[in-house]
mmCIF file of C-alpha atoms and ligand atoms in Angstrom:
data_model
loop_
_atom_site.group_PDB
_atom_site.id
_atom_site.type_symbol
_atom_site.label_atom_id
_atom_site.label_comp_id
_atom_site.label_asym_id
_atom_site.label_seq_id
_atom_site.Cartn_x
_atom_site.Cartn_y
_atom_site.Cartn_z
ATOM 1 C CA MET A 1 119.800 86.139 106.520
ATOM 2 C CA LYS A 2 118.941 83.678 103.718
ATOM 3 C CA LEU A 3 117.092 85.714 100.688
ATOM 4 C CA LEU A 4 115.137 84.183 98.176
ATOM 5 C CA LEU A 5 114.812 86.867 95.113
ATOM 6 C CA ILE A 6 111.890 87.232 92.693
ATOM 7 C CA GLY A 7 112.983 89.261 89.740
ATOM 8 C CA PHE A 8 116.757 90.003 89.018
ATOM 9 C CA GLY A 9 116.446 93.158 86.465
ATOM 10 C CA VAL A 10 117.897 96.435 87.312
ATOM 11 C CA VAL A 11 116.757 96.483 90.837
ATOM 12 C CA GLY A 12 117.846 92.590 91.566
ATOM 13 C CA GLN A 13 121.080 93.465 90.182
ATOM 14 C CA GLY A 14 121.790 96.490 92.247
ATOM 15 C CA LEU A 15 120.835 94.859 95.028
ATOM 16 C CA ALA A 16 123.470 91.740 94.497
ATOM 17 C CA GLU A 17 126.072 94.407 93.621
ATOM 18 C CA ILE A 18 125.433 96.376 96.901
ATOM 19 C CA LEU A 19 125.485 93.016 98.764
ATOM 20 C CA ARG A 20 128.851 92.151 96.871
ATOM 21 C CA ASP A 21 130.659 95.355 97.225
ATOM 22 C CA LYS A 22 129.440 96.233 100.912
ATOM 23 C CA GLY A 23 129.439 92.794 102.490
ATOM 24 C CA ALA A 24 132.351 93.150 104.577
ATOM 25 C CA GLN A 25 131.207 96.854 105.725
ATOM 26 C CA LEU A 26 127.938 95.770 106.597
ATOM 27 C CA GLU A 27 129.108 92.638 108.851
ATOM 28 C CA GLN A 28 131.333 95.192 110.793
ATOM 29 C CA ALA A 29 128.866 98.003 111.081
ATOM 30 C CA HIS A 30 125.478 95.972 111.304
ATOM 31 C CA GLY A 31 126.593 92.397 112.162
ATOM 32 C CA PHE A 32 124.588 91.850 108.657
ATOM 33 C CA SER A 33 125.344 88.768 106.247
ATOM 34 C CA ALA A 34 123.238 87.964 103.491
ATOM 35 C CA THR A 35 123.415 85.021 101.271
ATOM 36 C CA ILE A 36 121.306 84.671 98.250
ATOM 37 C CA VAL A 37 119.649 81.149 98.073
ATOM 38 C CA GLY A 38 117.319 81.334 95.247
ATOM 39 C CA VAL A 39 116.723 83.712 92.086
ATOM 40 C CA VAL A 40 113.524 83.372 89.864
ATOM 41 C CA THR A 41 112.975 85.295 86.855
ATOM 42 C CA ALA A 42 110.638 84.963 83.924
ATOM 43 C CA SER A 43 113.425 85.465 81.467
ATOM 44 C CA LYS A 44 117.016 84.354 82.588
ATOM 45 C CA GLY A 45 115.600 81.117 84.516
ATOM 46 C CA SER A 46 115.823 80.294 87.988
ATOM 47 C CA LEU A 47 118.859 79.091 90.203
ATOM 48 C CA TYR A 48 118.448 77.676 93.696
ATOM 49 C CA ARG A 49 121.201 76.322 95.931
ATOM 50 C CA ALA A 50 120.067 75.907 99.924
ATOM 51 C CA ASP A 51 123.954 76.830 100.763
ATOM 52 C CA GLY A 52 124.228 80.330 98.703
ATOM 53 C CA LEU A 53 124.515 81.485 95.379
ATOM 54 C CA ASP A 54 127.772 82.830 94.245
ATOM 55 C CA ILE A 55 126.863 86.577 93.862
ATOM 56 C CA ALA A 56 129.796 87.247 91.243
ATOM 57 C CA ALA A 57 128.792 84.126 88.891
ATOM 58 C CA LEU A 58 125.589 85.327 89.415
ATOM 59 C CA LEU A 59 125.615 88.879 88.290
ATOM 60 C CA ALA A 60 128.023 87.205 85.333
ATOM 61 C CA ALA A 61 125.247 84.971 84.307
ATOM 62 C CA ALA A 62 122.467 87.590 84.176
ATOM 63 C CA GLN A 63 125.008 89.765 82.210
ATOM 64 C CA SER A 64 125.035 87.344 79.848
ATOM 65 C CA GLY A 65 120.809 87.160 79.594
ATOM 66 C CA CYS A 66 120.701 83.510 80.906
ATOM 67 C CA PHE A 67 121.305 81.493 83.824
ATOM 68 C CA ASP A 68 122.286 78.465 81.956
ATOM 69 C CA ALA A 69 125.892 80.323 82.206
ATOM 70 C CA TYR A 70 126.059 80.094 86.005
ATOM 71 C CA PRO A 71 128.388 77.481 86.795
ATOM 72 C CA GLU A 72 127.606 73.955 88.243
ATOM 73 C CA GLN A 73 128.088 73.819 91.914
ATOM 74 C CA ALA A 74 127.200 71.264 94.503
ATOM 75 C CA GLY A 75 123.502 71.179 95.386
ATOM 76 C CA LEU A 76 122.584 73.521 92.634
ATOM 77 C CA ARG A 77 119.090 73.544 91.346
ATOM 78 C CA ARG A 78 117.936 74.907 88.125
ATOM 79 C CA ARG A 79 114.360 75.898 86.993
ATOM 80 C CA LEU A 80 112.803 75.341 90.096
ATOM 81 C CA PRO A 81 109.662 77.316 90.219
ATOM 82 C CA ALA A 82 109.057 79.939 93.366
ATOM 83 C CA GLY A 83 106.617 78.051 94.947
ATOM 84 C CA GLU A 84 109.028 75.025 95.384
ATOM 85 C CA MET A 85 111.979 77.268 96.454
ATOM 86 C CA ILE A 86 109.355 78.603 99.129
ATOM 87 C CA ALA A 87 108.370 75.292 99.982
ATOM 88 C CA ALA A 88 112.061 74.076 100.327
ATOM 89 C CA GLY A 89 112.188 75.974 103.684
ATOM 90 C CA SER A 90 115.748 77.595 103.617
ATOM 91 C CA ALA A 91 115.012 81.259 102.995
ATOM 92 C CA ASP A 92 114.071 83.613 105.780
ATOM 93 C CA VAL A 93 112.943 86.576 103.680
ATOM 94 C CA LEU A 94 111.410 86.788 99.976
ATOM 95 C CA VAL A 95 112.164 90.106 97.960
ATOM 96 C CA GLU A 96 109.908 90.652 95.499
ATOM 97 C CA MET A 97 111.667 92.796 92.759
ATOM 98 C CA SER A 98 109.808 91.286 89.382
ATOM 99 C CA PRO A 99 107.993 93.756 87.160
ATOM 100 C CA THR A 100 105.200 95.908 88.683
ATOM 101 C CA ASN A 101 101.693 94.602 87.329
ATOM 102 C CA LEU A 102 99.173 97.517 88.523
ATOM 103 C CA GLU A 103 96.339 95.409 87.319
ATOM 104 C CA SER A 104 96.464 92.319 89.130
ATOM 105 C CA ALA A 105 99.687 92.353 90.783
ATOM 106 C CA GLN A 106 100.219 88.678 89.790
ATOM 107 C CA PRO A 107 102.187 86.489 89.626
ATOM 108 C CA ALA A 108 103.826 88.417 92.387
ATOM 109 C CA LEU A 109 100.759 89.019 94.694
ATOM 110 C CA ALA A 110 100.260 84.851 94.948
ATOM 111 C CA ILE A 111 103.858 84.294 95.668
ATOM 112 C CA CYS A 112 104.171 87.192 98.325
ATOM 113 C CA HIS A 113 101.054 85.348 100.121
ATOM 114 C CA GLN A 114 102.633 81.860 99.871
ATOM 115 C CA ALA A 115 106.122 83.319 101.232
ATOM 116 C CA LEU A 116 103.802 84.575 104.411
ATOM 117 C CA ASP A 117 102.219 81.672 104.867
ATOM 118 C CA ALA A 118 105.738 79.882 104.719
ATOM 119 C CA GLY A 119 106.799 82.126 107.363
ATOM 120 C CA LEU A 120 109.122 84.595 105.380
ATOM 121 C CA HIS A 121 109.464 88.282 105.958
ATOM 122 C CA LEU A 122 108.905 90.029 102.803
ATOM 123 C CA ALA A 123 110.686 93.027 101.324
ATOM 124 C CA LEU A 124 109.328 94.622 98.008
ATOM 125 C CA ALA A 125 110.283 96.760 95.382
ATOM 126 C CA ASN A 126 107.427 95.540 92.976
ATOM 127 C CA LYS A 127 104.563 98.219 93.649
ATOM 128 C CA GLY A 128 101.537 95.581 92.483
ATOM 129 C CA PRO A 129 101.304 93.671 95.675
ATOM 130 C CA VAL A 130 101.295 97.002 97.982
ATOM 131 C CA ALA A 131 99.235 99.093 95.744
ATOM 132 C CA LEU A 132 96.428 96.355 95.451
ATOM 133 C CA ASP A 133 96.291 93.921 98.317
ATOM 134 C CA TYR A 134 98.361 96.077 101.210
ATOM 135 C CA ALA A 135 95.496 95.529 103.922
ATOM 136 C CA ASN A 136 95.523 91.639 103.258
ATOM 137 C CA LEU A 137 99.453 91.257 103.195
ATOM 138 C CA ARG A 138 99.552 93.505 106.429
ATOM 139 C CA ASP A 139 97.166 91.779 108.273
ATOM 140 C CA LYS A 140 98.548 88.399 107.481
ATOM 141 C CA ALA A 141 102.226 89.480 108.033
ATOM 142 C CA ARG A 142 100.717 90.397 111.420
ATOM 143 C CA ALA A 143 99.273 87.579 112.509
ATOM 144 C CA LYS A 144 102.085 85.224 111.811
ATOM 145 C CA GLY A 145 104.630 87.624 113.329
ATOM 146 C CA LEU A 146 106.535 88.577 109.964
ATOM 147 C CA GLN A 147 107.757 91.620 108.587
ATOM 148 C CA LEU A 148 106.267 93.191 105.339
ATOM 149 C CA ARG A 149 108.620 96.106 104.023
ATOM 150 C CA TYR A 150 107.918 98.281 101.073
ATOM 151 C CA GLU A 151 110.581 101.452 101.235
ATOM 152 C CA ALA A 152 111.789 100.565 97.656
ATOM 153 C CA THR A 153 108.147 101.093 96.220
ATOM 154 C CA VAL A 154 108.000 105.017 96.707
ATOM 155 C CA MET A 155 111.034 107.237 95.788
ATOM 156 C CA ALA A 156 113.532 104.344 95.453
ATOM 157 C CA GLY A 157 116.071 104.079 98.558
ATOM 158 C CA THR A 158 115.139 107.704 99.815
ATOM 159 C CA PRO A 159 113.434 106.819 102.903
ATOM 160 C CA THR A 160 109.969 107.932 102.232
ATOM 161 C CA MET A 161 108.063 105.069 104.085
ATOM 162 C CA GLN A 162 110.276 105.034 107.012
ATOM 163 C CA LEU A 163 109.803 108.743 107.511
ATOM 164 C CA ALA A 164 106.122 108.847 107.361
ATOM 165 C CA GLU A 165 105.624 105.299 109.296
ATOM 166 C CA GLU A 166 108.628 105.350 111.953
ATOM 167 C CA ALA A 167 110.114 108.806 112.104
ATOM 168 C CA LEU A 168 106.585 110.318 112.069
ATOM 169 C CA ALA A 169 104.655 107.783 113.889
ATOM 170 C CA GLY A 170 103.497 110.002 116.370
ATOM 171 C CA CYS A 171 102.128 112.733 113.789
ATOM 172 C CA GLU A 172 98.878 112.339 111.806
ATOM 173 C CA ILE A 173 99.524 112.807 108.116
ATOM 174 C CA ARG A 174 96.991 114.713 106.439
ATOM 175 C CA SER A 175 98.097 114.746 102.710
ATOM 176 C CA ALA A 176 101.125 113.852 100.421
ATOM 177 C CA ARG A 177 101.987 115.570 97.448
ATOM 178 C CA GLY A 178 104.916 115.407 95.541
ATOM 179 C CA ILE A 179 107.175 114.098 92.395
ATOM 180 C CA LEU A 180 106.906 110.637 92.665
ATOM 181 C CA ASN A 181 108.109 109.113 89.318
ATOM 182 C CA GLY A 182 111.902 109.309 88.163
ATOM 183 C CA THR A 183 111.430 108.514 84.729
ATOM 184 C CA THR A 184 109.105 111.658 83.785
ATOM 185 C CA ASN A 185 110.796 114.124 85.711
ATOM 186 C CA TYR A 186 113.948 113.149 83.933
ATOM 187 C CA MET A 187 112.539 113.222 80.569
ATOM 188 C CA LEU A 188 111.051 116.695 81.502
ATOM 189 C CA THR A 189 114.022 118.012 82.570
ATOM 190 C CA GLN A 190 115.866 116.509 79.150
ATOM 191 C CA MET A 191 113.034 117.952 77.233
ATOM 192 C CA GLU A 192 113.856 121.429 78.796
ATOM 193 C CA GLY A 193 117.365 120.870 77.704
ATOM 194 C CA GLY A 194 116.315 120.239 74.100
ATOM 195 C CA LEU A 195 116.131 116.434 73.850
ATOM 196 C CA SER A 196 112.592 115.220 71.985
ATOM 197 C CA TYR A 197 110.327 113.029 74.056
ATOM 198 C CA ALA A 198 111.505 109.943 72.268
ATOM 199 C CA GLU A 199 115.338 110.531 73.154
ATOM 200 C CA ALA A 200 114.627 111.395 76.760
ATOM 201 C CA LEU A 201 112.279 108.304 76.798
ATOM 202 C CA ALA A 202 115.417 106.205 75.543
ATOM 203 C CA GLN A 203 117.919 107.526 77.923
ATOM 204 C CA ALA A 204 115.430 107.044 80.756
ATOM 205 C CA GLN A 205 115.288 103.329 79.761
ATOM 206 C CA ALA A 206 118.924 103.078 79.245
ATOM 207 C CA LEU A 207 119.625 104.575 82.577
ATOM 208 C CA GLY A 208 117.388 101.692 84.369
ATOM 209 C CA TYR A 209 114.791 104.507 85.568
ATOM 210 C CA ALA A 210 111.653 103.501 83.554
ATOM 211 C CA GLU A 211 109.548 100.215 84.065
ATOM 212 C CA ALA A 212 109.880 97.200 81.746
ATOM 213 C CA ASP A 213 106.969 98.756 79.889
ATOM 214 C CA PRO A 214 107.499 102.388 80.055
ATOM 215 C CA SER A 215 104.049 103.183 79.385
ATOM 216 C CA GLY A 216 103.157 102.867 82.973
ATOM 217 C CA ASP A 217 105.685 105.731 83.557
ATOM 218 C CA VAL A 218 104.836 108.266 81.218
ATOM 219 C CA GLU A 219 100.952 107.727 81.417
ATOM 220 C CA GLY A 220 100.966 108.379 85.293
ATOM 221 C CA TRP A 221 100.253 104.849 86.522
ATOM 222 C CA ASP A 222 103.540 104.513 88.068
ATOM 223 C CA ALA A 223 102.869 107.527 90.570
ATOM 224 C CA ALA A 224 99.271 106.484 90.552
ATOM 225 C CA GLY A 225 100.570 103.131 92.213
ATOM 226 C CA LYS A 226 102.757 105.388 94.606
ATOM 227 C CA VAL A 227 99.764 106.983 95.701
ATOM 228 C CA LEU A 228 97.750 104.073 96.386
ATOM 229 C CA ILE A 229 100.608 102.630 98.617
ATOM 230 C CA LEU A 230 100.947 106.265 100.481
ATOM 231 C CA ALA A 231 97.010 106.231 101.004
ATOM 232 C CA ASN A 232 96.932 102.586 102.139
ATOM 233 C CA ALA A 233 100.029 102.820 104.183
ATOM 234 C CA LEU A 234 99.550 106.362 105.727
ATOM 235 C CA PHE A 235 95.549 106.809 105.932
ATOM 236 C CA GLY A 236 94.477 103.145 106.044
ATOM 237 C CA SER A 237 92.542 104.161 102.892
ATOM 238 C CA SER A 238 91.222 101.265 100.645
ATOM 239 C CA LEU A 239 91.249 103.240 97.490
ATOM 240 C CA ALA A 240 91.715 101.571 94.207
ATOM 241 C CA MET A 241 93.036 102.893 90.777
ATOM 242 C CA ALA A 242 89.443 103.734 89.886
ATOM 243 C CA ASP A 243 89.403 106.056 92.653
ATOM 244 C CA LEU A 244 92.049 108.155 91.419
ATOM 245 C CA ASP A 245 92.413 111.026 88.577
ATOM 246 C CA VAL A 246 95.141 110.019 86.600
ATOM 247 C CA SER A 247 97.158 111.292 83.548
ATOM 248 C CA GLY A 248 100.543 111.599 82.373
ATOM 249 C CA ILE A 249 103.040 113.186 80.106
ATOM 250 C CA THR A 250 102.376 111.707 76.768
ATOM 251 C CA GLN A 251 100.453 114.804 75.811
ATOM 252 C CA ILE A 252 103.484 117.361 76.512
ATOM 253 C CA SER A 253 105.290 118.494 73.410
ATOM 254 C CA ALA A 254 108.623 120.210 73.591
ATOM 255 C CA ALA A 255 106.573 123.428 72.266
ATOM 256 C CA ASP A 256 104.491 123.234 75.491
ATOM 257 C CA ILE A 257 107.525 122.956 77.730
ATOM 258 C CA ALA A 258 109.018 125.855 75.755
ATOM 259 C CA ALA A 259 105.783 128.031 76.185
ATOM 260 C CA ALA A 260 105.943 127.141 80.118
ATOM 261 C CA ALA A 261 109.779 128.249 80.186
ATOM 262 C CA ALA A 262 108.941 131.580 78.270
ATOM 263 C CA ALA A 263 106.233 132.018 80.971
ATOM 264 C CA GLY A 264 108.748 131.409 84.022
ATOM 265 C CA GLU A 265 106.992 128.225 84.755
ATOM 266 C CA ARG A 266 108.085 124.258 84.270
ATOM 267 C CA TYR A 267 105.723 121.292 83.975
ATOM 268 C CA LYS A 268 105.906 118.615 86.596
ATOM 269 C CA LEU A 269 103.857 115.476 86.961
ATOM 270 C CA ILE A 270 102.679 115.875 90.629
ATOM 271 C CA ALA A 271 100.996 113.221 92.566
ATOM 272 C CA GLN A 272 98.767 114.020 95.473
ATOM 273 C CA ALA A 273 97.223 111.817 98.109
ATOM 274 C CA THR A 274 94.490 112.329 101.006
ATOM 275 C CA PRO A 275 92.280 109.941 102.898
ATOM 276 C CA ALA A 276 89.698 110.958 100.570
ATOM 277 C CA GLY A 277 91.332 110.273 97.471
ATOM 278 C CA GLY A 278 94.332 111.052 94.854
ATOM 279 C CA ALA A 279 95.781 112.551 91.590
ATOM 280 C CA VAL A 280 98.625 112.365 89.086
ATOM 281 C CA LYS A 281 98.566 114.893 86.645
ATOM 282 C CA ALA A 282 101.264 117.224 84.903
ATOM 283 C CA ARG A 283 101.170 120.742 86.043
ATOM 284 C CA ARG A 284 102.715 124.135 85.065
ATOM 285 C CA LEU A 285 104.485 125.285 88.431
ATOM 286 C CA PRO A 286 106.053 128.616 88.758
ATOM 287 C CA LEU A 287 109.839 128.585 89.448
ATOM 288 C CA SER A 288 109.385 129.995 92.912
ATOM 289 C CA ASP A 289 107.261 126.264 93.960
ATOM 290 C CA PRO A 290 110.281 124.405 95.505
ATOM 291 C CA LEU A 291 108.953 121.289 93.351
ATOM 292 C CA ALA A 292 109.990 123.229 90.216
ATOM 293 C CA SER A 293 113.517 122.939 91.078
ATOM 294 C CA VAL A 294 113.441 119.414 91.602
ATOM 295 C CA SER A 295 115.150 117.984 88.071
ATOM 296 C CA GLY A 296 116.518 114.776 86.810
ATOM 297 C CA SER A 297 115.397 111.578 88.091
ATOM 298 C CA THR A 298 115.210 113.105 91.551
ATOM 299 C CA ASN A 299 111.805 112.729 93.313
ATOM 300 C CA ALA A 300 110.404 114.986 96.194
ATOM 301 C CA ILE A 301 107.350 114.612 98.773
ATOM 302 C CA THR A 302 105.704 117.089 101.155
ATOM 303 C CA LEU A 303 104.122 115.135 104.072
ATOM 304 C CA GLU A 304 101.334 117.351 105.808
ATOM 305 C CA THR A 305 101.287 116.819 109.375
ATOM 306 C CA ASP A 306 99.436 117.749 112.602
ATOM 307 C CA LEU A 307 102.707 118.190 114.965
ATOM 308 C CA LEU A 308 105.556 119.210 112.432
ATOM 309 C CA GLY A 309 103.610 121.373 109.805
ATOM 310 C CA ASP A 310 104.850 120.150 106.255
ATOM 311 C CA VAL A 311 107.908 117.741 106.169
ATOM 312 C CA THR A 312 109.644 117.514 102.818
ATOM 313 C CA LEU A 313 111.727 114.860 101.960
ATOM 314 C CA ILE A 314 114.105 115.035 98.510
ATOM 315 C CA GLY A 315 116.460 112.613 96.916
ATOM 316 C CA ALA A 316 116.750 109.611 94.322
ATOM 317 C CA GLY A 317 113.459 108.571 92.781
ATOM 318 C CA ALA A 318 114.770 105.471 90.753
ATOM 319 C CA GLY A 319 117.786 103.715 89.840
ATOM 320 C CA LYS A 320 119.975 100.590 90.378
ATOM 321 C CA LEU A 321 121.621 101.222 93.260
ATOM 322 C CA GLU A 322 119.060 103.830 94.535
ATOM 323 C CA THR A 323 116.686 101.216 94.525
ATOM 324 C CA GLY A 324 118.824 98.193 95.790
ATOM 325 C CA SER A 325 119.691 100.291 98.579
ATOM 326 C CA ALA A 326 116.065 100.557 99.656
ATOM 327 C CA ILE A 327 116.121 96.888 99.940
ATOM 328 C CA LEU A 328 118.945 96.623 101.478
ATOM 329 C CA SER A 329 117.748 99.057 104.424
ATOM 330 C CA ASP A 330 114.550 96.687 104.710
ATOM 331 C CA LEU A 331 116.670 93.672 105.149
ATOM 332 C CA LEU A 332 118.704 95.809 107.932
ATOM 333 C CA ALA A 333 115.124 96.652 109.309
ATOM 334 C CA ILE A 334 114.178 93.125 109.423
ATOM 335 C CA GLN A 335 117.125 91.962 111.123
ATOM 336 C CA ARG A 336 116.999 94.685 113.495
ATOM 337 C CA ASN A 337 113.301 94.353 114.448
ATOM 338 C CA ALA A 338 113.705 90.275 114.699
ATOM 339 C CA ARG A 339 116.535 91.012 117.338
ATOM 340 C CA ALA A 340 114.453 93.654 119.291
HETATM 341 N N1 HSE B 401 109.799 103.505 86.878
HETATM 342 C C1 HSE B 401 109.874 103.890 88.066
HETATM 343 C C2 HSE B 401 110.202 105.439 88.217
HETATM 344 C C3 HSE B 401 110.845 103.135 88.874
HETATM 345 O O1 HSE B 401 110.974 106.014 87.064
HETATM 346 O O2 HSE B 401 109.962 106.293 89.156
HETATM 347 C C4 HSE B 401 110.962 103.881 90.579
HETATM 348 O O3 HSE B 401 109.547 103.267 91.135
#
């Protein structure tokens, strides 16, 4: 499988490390072998080689901050724009992992459409295109017999979308409710342990949980993007950000958290989606609420179904290998479905 990567930050490097470290195991267990033919970034430059880039050298160059440090290789092309890499025709799958833009989803959205037009499958960690243009991407992919996958966009590699869309395919899902942002859950947990808001945020950034612009996390927009993705994909809704009631944790002080603890309660940023709408809001939960014990960057979601009642999934919500693993899972699914 030949991959064209857009973005090579925390998630892209996580995926590359997984491919480097698990290559033999993936080949043996799944007959899966992936080659990175192109990487496009806004800050480090771009590299393209139809016969494949060297993953170790790519990671080393990324660590140095600039792809100029990637060694010369026969057939290597530097600074090629994404559109030209797509048009070059050697990639099978475009993996969109550039920073999420929840206002316009650009420039990623145009690149995703270009990739589908050119016959590439799509795997996204970038939430923007799925949150803002899901129906068009889905319809275009279906019309062309291509796969659109976005497991990484909600709860990192914890298989929320596969659970909802594949394992629960025979159920009607009536609502989704949970903790869908790793950064804020980590911060609230650390603040309960005595850290200040600023210290907790700095740690969440250092651990690779936060978005490039962390205001999206702390103001609730990242979780709201996930609410839109769930609403679009599970309920066939056409909700927009303006339809959601969104607030974050910026107003919550250490004193508020201490007061909640004294009352046997805990603040959690709770996201909710129903066919009619959605919300993201910090709520004080009693410790007896199962969501109150979901701590750190862990996320949780409860899907209310007609046949099974409530189904709850708890697992990683953010992080380098945790999100890289979601992309791997999508790539394996693309291979499986293409062979079926
Ligand atoms: N910034 C996001 C979070 C990353 O903290 O949950 C995963 O979507």
